[in-house]
């Protein structure tokens, strides 16, 4: 990858494959940070992803990762056919046994069986590159597509796999019980997630192999400004993908309440995604264009000036209609690292990051009135903002430093991977 590898240190660790849906991506910068931190600890990491990102939508630094990552798509049909013939002819029992396992899981719907067929095809396509790189263990991020491919590859190649469970397993449980049983170990990003995973296999003792390792960041990269600018109006900042679980419409409604109460402020909403049109419509309907700015999505490097000027950071996460919810949002960590007072909700693992009235504020989900009340309190009390911001950075340094997280992962890889 980018980090210079120490060959003597690399010899101490087996080659690991990291696989995820899209890599790199604006929405999973924490994976890149994790990979880089592990490489600095001497690991040789082979990066794999299902989808190749559009380079034009990446930062200059992230574009370098594209050239060192192996992708399923765009597909090379000749390579796909060659890979399947290779394993069918040279290892027929292993190939057919893996196929039989993938296609005959009990209780799966027809649509899920079709998805599993796709993951089997994709896994075989990646197998030759993994063998050529000498991969001994696969680690997947997210429990769905990438972990399905890791499970199939581990069976085909007689190697081990593990995965980091972000919270998509609340709504998409394809092969989840097989993944939980067969993974060498599992990383949960919060105690909330760990408990949820254990409940998926009641009566089976899997808790000992589920370990909490937070997604993290580099605190030295996200530092508070020497002197935070004195804004003419207090600035409220939101940074996230506009997915339902992020709760952006509730922030817009809170802004309407504040405006109607005569509170003067400016709100900057950064991001794009499925709910963008909904948010735009709400801003226009409530005539908030004078106090709410929608910037669209920005690169990581473009966020720093906004973080430097923000007085309050808000992420009003909710449980979506289909059960989807956040884990522990990295954007909250970034804001806390820069000593911004943060406001979020009691959803999922967020209370493990934010302690109410200690290093931020928590409000009930989908409660714009409660959100507006807390925002008004922060807008009118600069000393409170400073106290919460300083405590927030301390929390990140102590528990969410990516280098400490990489140390925890190193211990797990050394313990479980032969």
PDB file of N, CA and C in Angstrom, residues 278-327:
ATOM      1  N   UNK A 278     -35.087  14.965  -0.228  1.00  0.00           N
ATOM      2  CA  UNK A 278     -35.977  15.204   0.913  1.00  0.00           C
ATOM      3  C   UNK A 278     -35.495  16.383   1.739  1.00  0.00           C
ATOM      4  N   UNK A 279     -34.193  16.419   2.002  1.00  0.00           N
ATOM      5  CA  UNK A 279     -33.622  17.506   2.798  1.00  0.00           C
ATOM      6  C   UNK A 279     -33.753  18.835   2.054  1.00  0.00           C
ATOM      7  N   UNK A 280     -33.462  18.831   0.764  1.00  0.00           N
ATOM      8  CA  UNK A 280     -33.600  20.056  -0.031  1.00  0.00           C
ATOM      9  C   UNK A 280     -35.033  20.574  -0.002  1.00  0.00           C
ATOM     10  N   UNK A 281     -35.989  19.664  -0.123  1.00  0.00           N
ATOM     11  CA  UNK A 281     -37.400  20.048  -0.106  1.00  0.00           C
ATOM     12  C   UNK A 281     -37.788  20.658   1.235  1.00  0.00           C
ATOM     13  N   UNK A 282     -37.322  20.064   2.325  1.00  0.00           N
ATOM     14  CA  UNK A 282     -37.646  20.581   3.655  1.00  0.00           C
ATOM     15  C   UNK A 282     -37.055  21.971   3.878  1.00  0.00           C
ATOM     16  N   UNK A 283     -35.823  22.164   3.438  1.00  0.00           N
ATOM     17  CA  UNK A 283     -35.189  23.479   3.592  1.00  0.00           C
ATOM     18  C   UNK A 283     -35.983  24.539   2.841  1.00  0.00           C
ATOM     19  N   UNK A 284     -36.403  24.212   1.622  1.00  0.00           N
ATOM     20  CA  UNK A 284     -37.183  25.166   0.829  1.00  0.00           C
ATOM     21  C   UNK A 284     -38.568  25.388   1.431  1.00  0.00           C
ATOM     22  N   UNK A 285     -39.227  24.304   1.860  1.00  0.00           N
ATOM     23  CA  UNK A 285     -40.585  24.410   2.400  1.00  0.00           C
ATOM     24  C   UNK A 285     -40.625  25.288   3.641  1.00  0.00           C
ATOM     25  N   UNK A 286     -39.612  25.168   4.487  1.00  0.00           N
ATOM     26  CA  UNK A 286     -39.574  25.944   5.733  1.00  0.00           C
ATOM     27  C   UNK A 286     -38.892  27.301   5.555  1.00  0.00           C
ATOM     28  N   UNK A 287     -38.514  27.613   4.309  1.00  0.00           N
ATOM     29  CA  UNK A 287     -37.879  28.901   4.009  1.00  0.00           C
ATOM     30  C   UNK A 287     -36.642  29.120   4.887  1.00  0.00           C
ATOM     31  N   UNK A 288     -35.753  28.106   4.851  1.00  0.00           N
ATOM     32  CA  UNK A 288     -34.553  28.132   5.688  1.00  0.00           C
ATOM     33  C   UNK A 288     -33.278  28.439   4.906  1.00  0.00           C
ATOM     34  N   UNK A 289     -33.404  28.815   3.654  1.00  0.00           N
ATOM     35  CA  UNK A 289     -32.208  28.991   2.828  1.00  0.00           C
ATOM     36  C   UNK A 289     -31.289  30.092   3.352  1.00  0.00           C
ATOM     37  N   UNK A 290     -31.814  31.011   4.152  1.00  0.00           N
ATOM     38  CA  UNK A 290     -30.966  32.071   4.701  1.00  0.00           C
ATOM     39  C   UNK A 290     -30.099  31.594   5.864  1.00  0.00           C
ATOM     40  N   UNK A 291     -30.461  30.454   6.467  1.00  0.00           N
ATOM     41  CA  UNK A 291     -29.689  29.992   7.628  1.00  0.00           C
ATOM     42  C   UNK A 291     -29.195  28.556   7.495  1.00  0.00           C
ATOM     43  N   UNK A 292     -29.613  27.829   6.459  1.00  0.00           N
ATOM     44  CA  UNK A 292     -29.171  26.449   6.249  1.00  0.00           C
ATOM     45  C   UNK A 292     -28.504  26.343   4.882  1.00  0.00           C
ATOM     46  N   UNK A 293     -27.268  25.877   4.864  1.00  0.00           N
ATOM     47  CA  UNK A 293     -26.494  25.720   3.623  1.00  0.00           C
ATOM     48  C   UNK A 293     -26.264  24.238   3.348  1.00  0.00           C
ATOM     49  N   UNK A 294     -26.575  23.801   2.125  1.00  0.00           N
ATOM     50  CA  UNK A 294     -26.320  22.432   1.684  1.00  0.00           C
ATOM     51  C   UNK A 294     -25.145  22.458   0.718  1.00  0.00           C
ATOM     52  N   UNK A 295     -24.038  21.826   1.080  1.00  0.00           N
ATOM     53  CA  UNK A 295     -22.827  21.894   0.251  1.00  0.00           C
ATOM     54  C   UNK A 295     -22.700  20.739  -0.732  1.00  0.00           C
ATOM     55  N   UNK A 296     -23.418  19.627  -0.482  1.00  0.00           N
ATOM     56  CA  UNK A 296     -23.149  18.401  -1.228  1.00  0.00           C
ATOM     57  C   UNK A 296     -22.000  17.649  -0.582  1.00  0.00           C
ATOM     58  N   UNK A 297     -21.618  16.486  -1.135  1.00  0.00           N
ATOM     59  CA  UNK A 297     -20.521  15.701  -0.546  1.00  0.00           C
ATOM     60  C   UNK A 297     -19.170  16.366  -0.766  1.00  0.00           C
ATOM     61  N   UNK A 298     -18.257  16.192   0.190  1.00  0.00           N
ATOM     62  CA  UNK A 298     -16.914  16.755   0.100  1.00  0.00           C
ATOM     63  C   UNK A 298     -15.884  15.679   0.416  1.00  0.00           C
ATOM     64  N   UNK A 299     -14.658  15.850  -0.103  1.00  0.00           N
ATOM     65  CA  UNK A 299     -13.560  14.961   0.250  1.00  0.00           C
ATOM     66  C   UNK A 299     -13.179  15.174   1.714  1.00  0.00           C
ATOM     67  N   UNK A 300     -12.514  14.171   2.280  1.00  0.00           N
ATOM     68  CA  UNK A 300     -12.061  14.262   3.665  1.00  0.00           C
ATOM     69  C   UNK A 300     -11.202  15.504   3.875  1.00  0.00           C
ATOM     70  N   UNK A 301     -10.298  15.766   2.922  1.00  0.00           N
ATOM     71  CA  UNK A 301      -9.384  16.897   3.065  1.00  0.00           C
ATOM     72  C   UNK A 301     -10.125  18.236   3.031  1.00  0.00           C
ATOM     73  N   UNK A 302     -11.313  18.264   2.428  1.00  0.00           N
ATOM     74  CA  UNK A 302     -12.073  19.509   2.328  1.00  0.00           C
ATOM     75  C   UNK A 302     -12.875  19.816   3.583  1.00  0.00           C
ATOM     76  N   UNK A 303     -12.960  18.864   4.493  1.00  0.00           N
ATOM     77  CA  UNK A 303     -13.788  19.052   5.683  1.00  0.00           C
ATOM     78  C   UNK A 303     -13.107  19.892   6.752  1.00  0.00           C
ATOM     79  N   UNK A 304     -11.780  19.926   6.750  1.00  0.00           N
ATOM     80  CA  UNK A 304     -11.061  20.556   7.863  1.00  0.00           C
ATOM     81  C   UNK A 304     -11.452  22.017   8.096  1.00  0.00           C
ATOM     82  N   UNK A 305     -11.584  22.846   7.064  1.00  0.00           N
ATOM     83  CA  UNK A 305     -11.998  24.232   7.330  1.00  0.00           C
ATOM     84  C   UNK A 305     -13.378  24.326   7.979  1.00  0.00           C
ATOM     85  N   UNK A 306     -14.269  23.428   7.607  1.00  0.00           N
ATOM     86  CA  UNK A 306     -15.607  23.435   8.210  1.00  0.00           C
ATOM     87  C   UNK A 306     -15.545  23.015   9.674  1.00  0.00           C
ATOM     88  N   UNK A 307     -14.730  21.997   9.965  1.00  0.00           N
ATOM     89  CA  UNK A 307     -14.569  21.572  11.356  1.00  0.00           C
ATOM     90  C   UNK A 307     -13.927  22.675  12.193  1.00  0.00           C
ATOM     91  N   UNK A 308     -13.003  23.408  11.594  1.00  0.00           N
ATOM     92  CA  UNK A 308     -12.316  24.477  12.328  1.00  0.00           C
ATOM     93  C   UNK A 308     -13.261  25.618  12.691  1.00  0.00           C
ATOM     94  N   UNK A 309     -14.288  25.839  11.861  1.00  0.00           N
ATOM     95  CA  UNK A 309     -15.199  26.965  12.093  1.00  0.00           C
ATOM     96  C   UNK A 309     -16.453  26.582  12.874  1.00  0.00           C
ATOM     97  N   UNK A 310     -16.714  25.288  13.019  1.00  0.00           N
ATOM     98  CA  UNK A 310     -17.970  24.856  13.633  1.00  0.00           C
ATOM     99  C   UNK A 310     -17.975  25.085  15.142  1.00  0.00           C
ATOM    100  N   UNK A 311     -19.121  25.473  15.654  1.00  0.00           N
ATOM    101  CA  UNK A 311     -19.318  25.597  17.098  1.00  0.00           C
ATOM    102  C   UNK A 311     -19.985  24.355  17.684  1.00  0.00           C
ATOM    103  N   UNK A 312     -20.850  23.727  16.901  1.00  0.00           N
ATOM    104  CA  UNK A 312     -21.579  22.534  17.339  1.00  0.00           C
ATOM    105  C   UNK A 312     -21.636  21.559  16.174  1.00  0.00           C
ATOM    106  N   UNK A 313     -21.475  20.275  16.463  1.00  0.00           N
ATOM    107  CA  UNK A 313     -21.618  19.229  15.446  1.00  0.00           C
ATOM    108  C   UNK A 313     -22.821  18.367  15.823  1.00  0.00           C
ATOM    109  N   UNK A 314     -23.694  18.118  14.846  1.00  0.00           N
ATOM    110  CA  UNK A 314     -24.935  17.388  15.109  1.00  0.00           C
ATOM    111  C   UNK A 314     -25.050  16.192  14.180  1.00  0.00           C
ATOM    112  N   UNK A 315     -25.403  15.040  14.739  1.00  0.00           N
ATOM    113  CA  UNK A 315     -25.721  13.852  13.947  1.00  0.00           C
ATOM    114  C   UNK A 315     -26.904  13.155  14.629  1.00  0.00           C
ATOM    115  N   UNK A 316     -28.137  13.517  14.239  1.00  0.00           N
ATOM    116  CA  UNK A 316     -29.329  13.021  14.943  1.00  0.00           C
ATOM    117  C   UNK A 316     -29.768  11.642  14.457  1.00  0.00           C
ATOM    118  N   UNK A 317     -28.936  10.634  14.684  1.00  0.00           N
ATOM    119  CA  UNK A 317     -29.162   9.287  14.141  1.00  0.00           C
ATOM    120  C   UNK A 317     -30.487   8.697  14.617  1.00  0.00           C
ATOM    121  N   UNK A 318     -31.090   7.885  13.754  1.00  0.00           N
ATOM    122  CA  UNK A 318     -32.362   7.244  14.070  1.00  0.00           C
ATOM    123  C   UNK A 318     -32.306   5.771  13.675  1.00  0.00           C
ATOM    124  N   UNK A 319     -33.298   5.022  14.129  1.00  0.00           N
ATOM    125  CA  UNK A 319     -33.519   3.670  13.634  1.00  0.00           C
ATOM    126  C   UNK A 319     -34.431   3.783  12.424  1.00  0.00           C
ATOM    127  N   UNK A 320     -33.943   3.372  11.254  1.00  0.00           N
ATOM    128  CA  UNK A 320     -34.709   3.512  10.020  1.00  0.00           C
ATOM    129  C   UNK A 320     -35.911   2.575  10.018  1.00  0.00           C
ATOM    130  N   UNK A 321     -36.805   2.795   9.075  1.00  0.00           N
ATOM    131  CA  UNK A 321     -38.028   2.001   8.992  1.00  0.00           C
ATOM    132  C   UNK A 321     -37.740   0.516   8.831  1.00  0.00           C
ATOM    133  N   UNK A 322     -36.632   0.178   8.163  1.00  0.00           N
ATOM    134  CA  UNK A 322     -36.286  -1.234   7.952  1.00  0.00           C
ATOM    135  C   UNK A 322     -35.393  -1.799   9.052  1.00  0.00           C
ATOM    136  N   UNK A 323     -35.184  -1.012  10.116  1.00  0.00           N
ATOM    137  CA  UNK A 323     -34.348  -1.461  11.226  1.00  0.00           C
ATOM    138  C   UNK A 323     -32.901  -1.043  11.129  1.00  0.00           C
ATOM    139  N   UNK A 324     -32.506  -0.423  10.027  1.00  0.00           N
ATOM    140  CA  UNK A 324     -31.121   0.002   9.846  1.00  0.00           C
ATOM    141  C   UNK A 324     -30.776   1.094  10.852  1.00  0.00           C
ATOM    142  N   UNK A 325     -29.576   1.036  11.378  1.00  0.00           N
ATOM    143  CA  UNK A 325     -29.112   2.075  12.295  1.00  0.00           C
ATOM    144  C   UNK A 325     -27.595   2.158  12.245  1.00  0.00           C
ATOM    145  N   UNK A 326     -27.076   3.252  12.729  1.00  0.00           N
ATOM    146  CA  UNK A 326     -25.634   3.436  12.769  1.00  0.00           C
ATOM    147  C   UNK A 326     -25.018   2.589  13.868  1.00  0.00           C
ATOM    148  N   UNK A 327     -23.686   2.448  13.785  1.00  0.00           N
ATOM    149  CA  UNK A 327     -22.950   1.799  14.859  1.00  0.00           C
ATOM    150  C   UNK A 327     -22.439   2.860  15.808  1.00  0.00           C
TER     151      UNK A 327
END
